[in-house]
Amino acid sequence: FAEDCMDAEKYVKQLQPGQVLILENVRFYSDEGSKKESERMVMAKKIASYGDYFVSDAFGTAHRNSATMTGIPKVLGHGAGGYLMSREICSFVDILKEPKRPMVAIVGGAKVSDKILLLEHMLAHIDVLIIGGAMAYTFLSTQGYNIGASFHQAGQSFTDKYGEKRDIDKLAAALLDHAEKKGVKVGLPLDHICHTKCEFTKEPLTTDDANVPDGYMALDIGPKTIEYYCSLIQGCQTAIWNGPMGVFEIDTYSKGTFA
């Protein structure tokens, strides 16, 4: 194990046939997701120097323009998908080709900016869209709900792969409008499990509605939302699920994801 992925040459030189070297989590490095290509490429060139071939099995992050996802194959001049990547893509193709209707997409996770294009693409194929995780708070904020101290991207923007600046509030509002015009039912949280910090507690606050009190952060969907989402899912014949409904790594906020 190399504790610093930017200084792992000595470990690479010590490798014997059949051995594997694990690098430190690349997300700990600012250059990995830097908006400046020059900074991403510094990291990409360093890590690319450790090997001869690039195989990615990170389906969940394959959409990111990062040092490791797009930089390394650019340096090496090639890139390949692994077995997991192949299985995920083939599964999506099979499901989207001739799905049993109605079809629901359950999408969670933190950032709208990471998944907005995926959501837009899905609208042409699905009948129901369920949104959970921190990205739901951005959508709720654009609809006028109070989201307290919850993680969100409301009021923010990002630069897309074409170099254009995109306003996240406008994208979220446009997605909801597009869904309505296409007849896609969108499910957003009706209540939340909250706390003042993102940490374990035996006594979290459960809200009465979709508003989050000031000073609190929503960390999981609440019981009303679980019941609502379950009813939407039970009415469908096919489901695609990508991302958690809350901070499932902490037991207090795991129920929504595993419900």
PDB file of C-alpha atoms in Angstrom:
ATOM      1  CA  PHE A   1       0.000   0.000   0.000  1.00  0.00           C
ATOM      2  CA  ALA A   2       1.349   3.412  -1.013  1.00  0.00           C
ATOM      3  CA  GLU A   3       0.263   6.101   1.436  1.00  0.00           C
ATOM      4  CA  ASP A   4       0.949   8.841  -1.097  1.00  0.00           C
ATOM      5  CA  CYS A   5      -0.181   8.088  -4.638  1.00  0.00           C
ATOM      6  CA  MET A   6       2.001  10.948  -5.894  1.00  0.00           C
ATOM      7  CA  ASP A   7       5.138   9.342  -4.454  1.00  0.00           C
ATOM      8  CA  ALA A   8       4.858   5.612  -5.090  1.00  0.00           C
ATOM      9  CA  GLU A   9       7.796   4.895  -7.420  1.00  0.00           C
ATOM     10  CA  LYS A  10       9.731   2.923  -4.812  1.00  0.00           C
ATOM     11  CA  TYR A  11       6.763   0.601  -4.260  1.00  0.00           C
ATOM     12  CA  VAL A  12       6.302   0.107  -7.999  1.00  0.00           C
ATOM     13  CA  LYS A  13       9.964  -0.896  -8.396  1.00  0.00           C
ATOM     14  CA  GLN A  14       9.614  -3.484  -5.614  1.00  0.00           C
ATOM     15  CA  LEU A  15       6.634  -5.247  -7.191  1.00  0.00           C
ATOM     16  CA  GLN A  16       7.083  -8.893  -8.125  1.00  0.00           C
ATOM     17  CA  PRO A  17       5.066 -10.747 -10.812  1.00  0.00           C
ATOM     18  CA  GLY A  18       1.529 -11.351  -9.522  1.00  0.00           C
ATOM     19  CA  GLN A  19       1.655  -8.619  -6.879  1.00  0.00           C
ATOM     20  CA  VAL A  20      -0.736  -5.659  -6.694  1.00  0.00           C
ATOM     21  CA  LEU A  21      -0.010  -2.155  -5.413  1.00  0.00           C
ATOM     22  CA  ILE A  22      -2.899  -0.189  -3.882  1.00  0.00           C
ATOM     23  CA  LEU A  23      -2.617   3.594  -3.943  1.00  0.00           C
ATOM     24  CA  GLU A  24      -4.133   6.020  -1.444  1.00  0.00           C
ATOM     25  CA  ASN A  25      -7.660   7.288  -2.255  1.00  0.00           C
ATOM     26  CA  VAL A  26      -7.232   9.723  -5.157  1.00  0.00           C
ATOM     27  CA  ARG A  27     -10.209  11.792  -3.943  1.00  0.00           C
ATOM     28  CA  PHE A  28      -7.968  13.037  -1.111  1.00  0.00           C
ATOM     29  CA  TYR A  29      -5.977  15.045  -3.677  1.00  0.00           C
ATOM     30  CA  SER A  30      -7.215  18.416  -4.934  1.00  0.00           C
ATOM     31  CA  ASP A  31      -5.710  17.857  -8.395  1.00  0.00           C
ATOM     32  CA  GLU A  32      -7.969  14.833  -8.956  1.00  0.00           C
ATOM     33  CA  GLY A  33     -11.072  16.937  -9.458  1.00  0.00           C
ATOM     34  CA  SER A  34      -9.483  20.297 -10.222  1.00  0.00           C
ATOM     35  CA  LYS A  35     -11.310  22.513 -12.700  1.00  0.00           C
ATOM     36  CA  LYS A  36      -7.947  23.282 -14.307  1.00  0.00           C
ATOM     37  CA  GLU A  37      -6.846  20.636 -16.793  1.00  0.00           C
ATOM     38  CA  SER A  38      -3.188  21.532 -16.234  1.00  0.00           C
ATOM     39  CA  GLU A  39      -3.491  20.587 -12.550  1.00  0.00           C
ATOM     40  CA  ARG A  40      -5.364  17.366 -13.325  1.00  0.00           C
ATOM     41  CA  MET A  41      -2.732  16.370 -15.868  1.00  0.00           C
ATOM     42  CA  VAL A  42       0.124  16.770 -13.365  1.00  0.00           C
ATOM     43  CA  MET A  43      -1.507  14.084 -11.243  1.00  0.00           C
ATOM     44  CA  ALA A  44      -2.476  11.970 -14.259  1.00  0.00           C
ATOM     45  CA  LYS A  45       1.074  11.907 -15.624  1.00  0.00           C
ATOM     46  CA  LYS A  46       2.506  10.890 -12.257  1.00  0.00           C
ATOM     47  CA  ILE A  47       0.097   7.978 -11.727  1.00  0.00           C
ATOM     48  CA  ALA A  48       0.290   6.921 -15.383  1.00  0.00           C
ATOM     49  CA  SER A  49       4.050   6.561 -14.970  1.00  0.00           C
ATOM     50  CA  TYR A  50       3.472   3.616 -12.622  1.00  0.00           C
ATOM     51  CA  GLY A  51       1.999   1.331 -15.276  1.00  0.00           C
ATOM     52  CA  ASP A  52       1.520   0.481 -18.931  1.00  0.00           C
ATOM     53  CA  TYR A  53      -2.218  -0.175 -19.204  1.00  0.00           C
ATOM     54  CA  PHE A  54      -5.332   1.541 -17.869  1.00  0.00           C
ATOM     55  CA  VAL A  55      -8.471  -0.429 -16.958  1.00  0.00           C
ATOM     56  CA  SER A  56     -11.356   1.338 -15.235  1.00  0.00           C
ATOM     57  CA  ASP A  57     -14.065  -0.483 -13.299  1.00  0.00           C
ATOM     58  CA  ALA A  58     -15.362   2.656 -11.560  1.00  0.00           C
ATOM     59  CA  PHE A  59     -18.771   2.845 -13.237  1.00  0.00           C
ATOM     60  CA  GLY A  60     -20.126   5.204 -10.568  1.00  0.00           C
ATOM     61  CA  THR A  61     -17.483   7.847 -11.334  1.00  0.00           C
ATOM     62  CA  ALA A  62     -16.913   7.202 -15.045  1.00  0.00           C
ATOM     63  CA  HIS A  63     -18.759  10.417 -15.932  1.00  0.00           C
ATOM     64  CA  ARG A  64     -16.246  12.621 -14.113  1.00  0.00           C
ATOM     65  CA  ASN A  65     -13.611  14.637 -15.933  1.00  0.00           C
ATOM     66  CA  SER A  66     -10.884  13.922 -13.403  1.00  0.00           C
ATOM     67  CA  ALA A  67      -7.171  13.173 -13.307  1.00  0.00           C
ATOM     68  CA  THR A  68      -7.691   9.425 -13.025  1.00  0.00           C
ATOM     69  CA  MET A  69     -10.879   8.967 -15.058  1.00  0.00           C
ATOM     70  CA  THR A  70      -9.925  10.931 -18.181  1.00  0.00           C
ATOM     71  CA  GLY A  71      -6.369  12.108 -17.541  1.00  0.00           C
ATOM     72  CA  ILE A  72      -4.570   8.777 -17.276  1.00  0.00           C
ATOM     73  CA  PRO A  73      -5.996   7.285 -20.494  1.00  0.00           C
ATOM     74  CA  LYS A  74      -5.147  10.557 -22.243  1.00  0.00           C
ATOM     75  CA  VAL A  75      -1.530  10.228 -21.108  1.00  0.00           C
ATOM     76  CA  LEU A  76      -1.254   6.527 -21.960  1.00  0.00           C
ATOM     77  CA  GLY A  77      -3.125   6.872 -25.242  1.00  0.00           C
ATOM     78  CA  HIS A  78      -5.641   4.169 -24.402  1.00  0.00           C
ATOM     79  CA  GLY A  79      -8.155   2.994 -21.814  1.00  0.00           C
ATOM     80  CA  ALA A  80     -10.339  -0.049 -21.245  1.00  0.00           C
ATOM     81  CA  GLY A  81     -13.409  -0.928 -19.214  1.00  0.00           C
ATOM     82  CA  GLY A  82     -13.303  -3.753 -16.705  1.00  0.00           C
ATOM     83  CA  TYR A  83     -15.753  -6.591 -16.041  1.00  0.00           C
ATOM     84  CA  LEU A  84     -17.920  -4.526 -13.691  1.00  0.00           C
ATOM     85  CA  MET A  85     -18.102  -1.672 -16.203  1.00  0.00           C
ATOM     86  CA  SER A  86     -19.121  -4.104 -18.926  1.00  0.00           C
ATOM     87  CA  ARG A  87     -21.779  -5.710 -16.735  1.00  0.00           C
ATOM     88  CA  GLU A  88     -23.268  -2.355 -15.709  1.00  0.00           C
ATOM     89  CA  ILE A  89     -23.407  -1.023 -19.274  1.00  0.00           C
ATOM     90  CA  CYS A  90     -24.898  -4.247 -20.652  1.00  0.00           C
ATOM     91  CA  SER A  91     -27.517  -4.230 -17.898  1.00  0.00           C
ATOM     92  CA  PHE A  92     -28.511  -0.644 -18.716  1.00  0.00           C
ATOM     93  CA  VAL A  93     -28.735  -1.435 -22.434  1.00  0.00           C
ATOM     94  CA  ASP A  94     -30.933  -4.474 -21.822  1.00  0.00           C
ATOM     95  CA  ILE A  95     -33.234  -2.628 -19.429  1.00  0.00           C
ATOM     96  CA  LEU A  96     -33.612   0.508 -21.534  1.00  0.00           C
ATOM     97  CA  LYS A  97     -34.160  -1.423 -24.765  1.00  0.00           C
ATOM     98  CA  GLU A  98     -37.384  -3.218 -23.841  1.00  0.00           C
ATOM     99  CA  PRO A  99     -38.293  -2.520 -20.196  1.00  0.00           C
ATOM    100  CA  LYS A 100     -41.416  -3.827 -18.535  1.00  0.00           C
ATOM    101  CA  ARG A 101     -43.631  -0.832 -17.842  1.00  0.00           C
ATOM    102  CA  PRO A 102     -43.986   1.228 -15.741  1.00  0.00           C
ATOM    103  CA  MET A 103     -40.265   1.826 -15.108  1.00  0.00           C
ATOM    104  CA  VAL A 104     -38.879   3.785 -12.165  1.00  0.00           C
ATOM    105  CA  ALA A 105     -35.435   5.333 -11.742  1.00  0.00           C
ATOM    106  CA  ILE A 106     -34.290   5.788  -8.140  1.00  0.00           C
ATOM    107  CA  VAL A 107     -31.463   8.312  -8.003  1.00  0.00           C
ATOM    108  CA  GLY A 108     -29.581   9.430  -4.908  1.00  0.00           C
ATOM    109  CA  GLY A 109     -26.186  10.758  -3.995  1.00  0.00           C
ATOM    110  CA  ALA A 110     -24.873  14.214  -3.234  1.00  0.00           C
ATOM    111  CA  LYS A 111     -24.401  16.344  -6.320  1.00  0.00           C
ATOM    112  CA  VAL A 112     -26.946  17.407  -8.916  1.00  0.00           C
ATOM    113  CA  SER A 113     -24.031  18.528 -11.101  1.00  0.00           C
ATOM    114  CA  ASP A 114     -22.757  14.938 -11.241  1.00  0.00           C
ATOM    115  CA  LYS A 115     -26.062  13.426 -12.360  1.00  0.00           C
ATOM    116  CA  ILE A 116     -28.121  16.107 -14.089  1.00  0.00           C
ATOM    117  CA  LEU A 117     -27.208  14.854 -17.579  1.00  0.00           C
ATOM    118  CA  LEU A 118     -28.005  11.275 -16.538  1.00  0.00           C
ATOM    119  CA  LEU A 119     -31.388  12.409 -15.211  1.00  0.00           C
ATOM    120  CA  GLU A 120     -32.163  14.320 -18.398  1.00  0.00           C
ATOM    121  CA  HIS A 121     -31.315  11.264 -20.494  1.00  0.00           C
ATOM    122  CA  MET A 122     -33.454   8.994 -18.324  1.00  0.00           C
ATOM    123  CA  LEU A 123     -36.578  11.103 -18.746  1.00  0.00           C
ATOM    124  CA  ALA A 124     -36.980   9.730 -22.258  1.00  0.00           C
ATOM    125  CA  HIS A 125     -37.095   6.162 -20.960  1.00  0.00           C
ATOM    126  CA  ILE A 126     -38.808   6.137 -17.552  1.00  0.00           C
ATOM    127  CA  ASP A 127     -42.263   6.681 -16.101  1.00  0.00           C
ATOM    128  CA  VAL A 128     -41.339   7.562 -12.518  1.00  0.00           C
ATOM    129  CA  LEU A 129     -38.287   9.362 -11.085  1.00  0.00           C
ATOM    130  CA  ILE A 130     -37.492   9.138  -7.370  1.00  0.00           C
ATOM    131  CA  ILE A 131     -34.875  11.568  -6.058  1.00  0.00           C
ATOM    132  CA  GLY A 132     -33.156  11.111  -2.700  1.00  0.00           C
ATOM    133  CA  GLY A 133     -29.867  11.819  -1.004  1.00  0.00           C
ATOM    134  CA  ALA A 134     -28.377  15.288  -0.705  1.00  0.00           C
ATOM    135  CA  MET A 135     -29.233  16.098  -4.309  1.00  0.00           C
ATOM    136  CA  ALA A 136     -32.920  16.147  -3.321  1.00  0.00           C
ATOM    137  CA  TYR A 137     -32.328  19.235  -1.147  1.00  0.00           C
ATOM    138  CA  THR A 138     -31.206  21.235  -4.175  1.00  0.00           C
ATOM    139  CA  PHE A 139     -34.481  20.389  -5.929  1.00  0.00           C
ATOM    140  CA  LEU A 140     -36.496  21.207  -2.789  1.00  0.00           C
ATOM    141  CA  SER A 141     -34.678  24.520  -2.422  1.00  0.00           C
ATOM    142  CA  THR A 142     -35.570  25.537  -5.988  1.00  0.00           C
ATOM    143  CA  GLN A 143     -39.206  24.869  -5.089  1.00  0.00           C
ATOM    144  CA  GLY A 144     -39.056  27.237  -2.128  1.00  0.00           C
ATOM    145  CA  TYR A 145     -38.647  24.795   0.759  1.00  0.00           C
ATOM    146  CA  ASN A 146     -36.322  25.586   3.656  1.00  0.00           C
ATOM    147  CA  ILE A 147     -33.434  23.113   3.664  1.00  0.00           C
ATOM    148  CA  GLY A 148     -31.659  24.387   6.797  1.00  0.00           C
ATOM    149  CA  ALA A 149     -27.971  23.462   6.890  1.00  0.00           C
ATOM    150  CA  SER A 150     -28.366  20.489   4.546  1.00  0.00           C
ATOM    151  CA  PHE A 151     -25.729  19.855   1.912  1.00  0.00           C
ATOM    152  CA  HIS A 152     -26.923  21.272  -1.392  1.00  0.00           C
ATOM    153  CA  GLN A 153     -25.837  22.939  -4.619  1.00  0.00           C
ATOM    154  CA  ALA A 154     -28.623  25.529  -4.758  1.00  0.00           C
ATOM    155  CA  GLY A 155     -27.306  28.889  -5.954  1.00  0.00           C
ATOM    156  CA  GLN A 156     -24.177  27.279  -7.382  1.00  0.00           C
ATOM    157  CA  SER A 157     -22.921  26.646 -10.892  1.00  0.00           C
ATOM    158  CA  PHE A 158     -20.459  24.344 -12.610  1.00  0.00           C
ATOM    159  CA  THR A 159     -18.574  24.204 -15.894  1.00  0.00           C
ATOM    160  CA  ASP A 160     -19.671  21.383 -18.174  1.00  0.00           C
ATOM    161  CA  LYS A 161     -17.427  19.340 -20.448  1.00  0.00           C
ATOM    162  CA  TYR A 162     -17.894  21.897 -23.215  1.00  0.00           C
ATOM    163  CA  GLY A 163     -16.569  24.703 -21.011  1.00  0.00           C
ATOM    164  CA  GLU A 164     -19.985  26.309 -20.529  1.00  0.00           C
ATOM    165  CA  LYS A 165     -21.042  27.610 -17.113  1.00  0.00           C
ATOM    166  CA  ARG A 166     -24.311  25.973 -15.994  1.00  0.00           C
ATOM    167  CA  ASP A 167     -26.607  27.359 -13.302  1.00  0.00           C
ATOM    168  CA  ILE A 168     -27.687  24.460 -11.072  1.00  0.00           C
ATOM    169  CA  ASP A 169     -30.948  26.071  -9.911  1.00  0.00           C
ATOM    170  CA  LYS A 170     -32.042  26.587 -13.517  1.00  0.00           C
ATOM    171  CA  LEU A 171     -31.034  23.051 -14.469  1.00  0.00           C
ATOM    172  CA  ALA A 172     -32.987  21.560 -11.545  1.00  0.00           C
ATOM    173  CA  ALA A 173     -36.082  23.646 -12.341  1.00  0.00           C
ATOM    174  CA  ALA A 174     -35.812  22.787 -16.048  1.00  0.00           C
ATOM    175  CA  LEU A 175     -35.548  19.076 -15.252  1.00  0.00           C
ATOM    176  CA  LEU A 176     -38.743  19.151 -13.172  1.00  0.00           C
ATOM    177  CA  ASP A 177     -40.514  21.090 -15.930  1.00  0.00           C
ATOM    178  CA  HIS A 178     -39.256  18.667 -18.583  1.00  0.00           C
ATOM    179  CA  ALA A 179     -40.436  15.702 -16.515  1.00  0.00           C
ATOM    180  CA  GLU A 180     -43.917  17.198 -16.140  1.00  0.00           C
ATOM    181  CA  LYS A 181     -44.186  17.789 -19.892  1.00  0.00           C
ATOM    182  CA  LYS A 182     -43.126  14.193 -20.589  1.00  0.00           C
ATOM    183  CA  GLY A 183     -45.599  12.811 -18.067  1.00  0.00           C
ATOM    184  CA  VAL A 184     -42.861  11.476 -15.777  1.00  0.00           C
ATOM    185  CA  LYS A 185     -43.923  11.500 -12.115  1.00  0.00           C
ATOM    186  CA  VAL A 186     -41.174  12.902  -9.885  1.00  0.00           C
ATOM    187  CA  GLY A 187     -40.967  11.900  -6.224  1.00  0.00           C
ATOM    188  CA  LEU A 188     -39.210  14.277  -3.807  1.00  0.00           C
ATOM    189  CA  PRO A 189     -38.908  13.852  -0.016  1.00  0.00           C
ATOM    190  CA  LEU A 190     -41.977  14.657   2.100  1.00  0.00           C
ATOM    191  CA  ASP A 191     -40.041  14.594   5.387  1.00  0.00           C
ATOM    192  CA  HIS A 192     -36.522  14.077   6.686  1.00  0.00           C
ATOM    193  CA  ILE A 193     -34.354  12.579   9.413  1.00  0.00           C
ATOM    194  CA  CYS A 194     -32.159  15.419  10.677  1.00  0.00           C
ATOM    195  CA  HIS A 195     -29.420  16.328  13.114  1.00  0.00           C
ATOM    196  CA  THR A 196     -27.271  19.376  13.814  1.00  0.00           C
ATOM    197  CA  LYS A 197     -24.167  17.468  12.693  1.00  0.00           C
ATOM    198  CA  CYS A 198     -23.439  14.623  10.310  1.00  0.00           C
ATOM    199  CA  GLU A 199     -22.776  12.132  13.083  1.00  0.00           C
ATOM    200  CA  PHE A 200     -24.460   9.294  14.944  1.00  0.00           C
ATOM    201  CA  THR A 201     -27.239  10.154  17.375  1.00  0.00           C
ATOM    202  CA  LYS A 202     -29.891   8.107  19.124  1.00  0.00           C
ATOM    203  CA  GLU A 203     -32.370  10.980  18.961  1.00  0.00           C
ATOM    204  CA  PRO A 204     -32.492  12.474  15.446  1.00  0.00           C
ATOM    205  CA  LEU A 205     -35.143  15.013  14.535  1.00  0.00           C
ATOM    206  CA  THR A 206     -37.912  13.815  12.216  1.00  0.00           C
ATOM    207  CA  THR A 207     -39.560  16.719  10.397  1.00  0.00           C
ATOM    208  CA  ASP A 208     -43.312  17.046   9.890  1.00  0.00           C
ATOM    209  CA  ASP A 209     -42.972  18.064   6.257  1.00  0.00           C
ATOM    210  CA  ALA A 210     -40.403  18.779   3.555  1.00  0.00           C
ATOM    211  CA  ASN A 211     -38.979  21.825   5.361  1.00  0.00           C
ATOM    212  CA  VAL A 212     -35.763  21.458   7.368  1.00  0.00           C
ATOM    213  CA  PRO A 213     -35.418  23.656  10.501  1.00  0.00           C
ATOM    214  CA  ASP A 214     -32.617  26.209  10.596  1.00  0.00           C
ATOM    215  CA  GLY A 215     -29.468  24.779  12.160  1.00  0.00           C
ATOM    216  CA  TYR A 216     -30.355  21.208  11.161  1.00  0.00           C
ATOM    217  CA  MET A 217     -29.198  19.169   8.200  1.00  0.00           C
ATOM    218  CA  ALA A 218     -31.328  16.493   6.551  1.00  0.00           C
ATOM    219  CA  LEU A 219     -29.366  13.234   6.482  1.00  0.00           C
ATOM    220  CA  ASP A 220     -31.973  10.667   5.404  1.00  0.00           C
ATOM    221  CA  ILE A 221     -35.494  10.493   4.057  1.00  0.00           C
ATOM    222  CA  GLY A 222     -38.208  10.294   6.726  1.00  0.00           C
ATOM    223  CA  PRO A 223     -40.966   7.695   7.356  1.00  0.00           C
ATOM    224  CA  LYS A 224     -43.569   9.497   5.225  1.00  0.00           C
ATOM    225  CA  THR A 225     -41.134   9.593   2.333  1.00  0.00           C
ATOM    226  CA  ILE A 226     -40.236   5.923   2.738  1.00  0.00           C
ATOM    227  CA  GLU A 227     -43.915   4.986   2.580  1.00  0.00           C
ATOM    228  CA  TYR A 228     -44.457   7.279  -0.414  1.00  0.00           C
ATOM    229  CA  TYR A 229     -41.415   5.999  -2.320  1.00  0.00           C
ATOM    230  CA  CYS A 230     -42.295   2.378  -1.600  1.00  0.00           C
ATOM    231  CA  SER A 231     -45.781   2.946  -3.041  1.00  0.00           C
ATOM    232  CA  LEU A 232     -44.266   4.445  -6.210  1.00  0.00           C
ATOM    233  CA  ILE A 233     -41.851   1.530  -6.597  1.00  0.00           C
ATOM    234  CA  GLN A 234     -44.523  -1.102  -5.964  1.00  0.00           C
ATOM    235  CA  GLY A 235     -46.517   0.286  -8.868  1.00  0.00           C
ATOM    236  CA  CYS A 236     -43.645  -0.301 -11.315  1.00  0.00           C
ATOM    237  CA  GLN A 237     -42.384  -3.389 -13.137  1.00  0.00           C
ATOM    238  CA  THR A 238     -38.780  -2.294 -13.731  1.00  0.00           C
ATOM    239  CA  ALA A 239     -36.415  -0.317 -11.490  1.00  0.00           C
ATOM    240  CA  ILE A 240     -33.016   1.329 -12.007  1.00  0.00           C
ATOM    241  CA  TRP A 241     -31.275   2.416  -8.814  1.00  0.00           C
ATOM    242  CA  ASN A 242     -28.226   4.656  -8.575  1.00  0.00           C
ATOM    243  CA  GLY A 243     -27.107   6.205  -5.285  1.00  0.00           C
ATOM    244  CA  PRO A 244     -28.228   6.156  -1.630  1.00  0.00           C
ATOM    245  CA  MET A 245     -31.176   7.962  -0.050  1.00  0.00           C
ATOM    246  CA  GLY A 246     -29.109   9.258   2.869  1.00  0.00           C
ATOM    247  CA  VAL A 247     -25.857   8.943   4.790  1.00  0.00           C
ATOM    248  CA  PHE A 248     -26.296   5.174   4.970  1.00  0.00           C
ATOM    249  CA  GLU A 249     -22.792   4.624   6.388  1.00  0.00           C
ATOM    250  CA  ILE A 250     -24.138   5.926   9.721  1.00  0.00           C
ATOM    251  CA  ASP A 251     -26.792   3.638  11.178  1.00  0.00           C
ATOM    252  CA  THR A 252     -29.042   6.508  12.253  1.00  0.00           C
ATOM    253  CA  TYR A 253     -29.493   7.570   8.631  1.00  0.00           C
ATOM    254  CA  SER A 254     -29.464   4.196   6.850  1.00  0.00           C
ATOM    255  CA  LYS A 255     -33.149   3.251   6.955  1.00  0.00           C
ATOM    256  CA  GLY A 256     -34.169   5.163   3.841  1.00  0.00           C
ATOM    257  CA  THR A 257     -31.556   3.448   1.686  1.00  0.00           C
ATOM    258  CA  PHE A 258     -32.309  -0.072   2.910  1.00  0.00           C
ATOM    259  CA  ALA A 259     -36.102   0.293   3.136  1.00  0.00           C
TER     260      ALA A 259
END
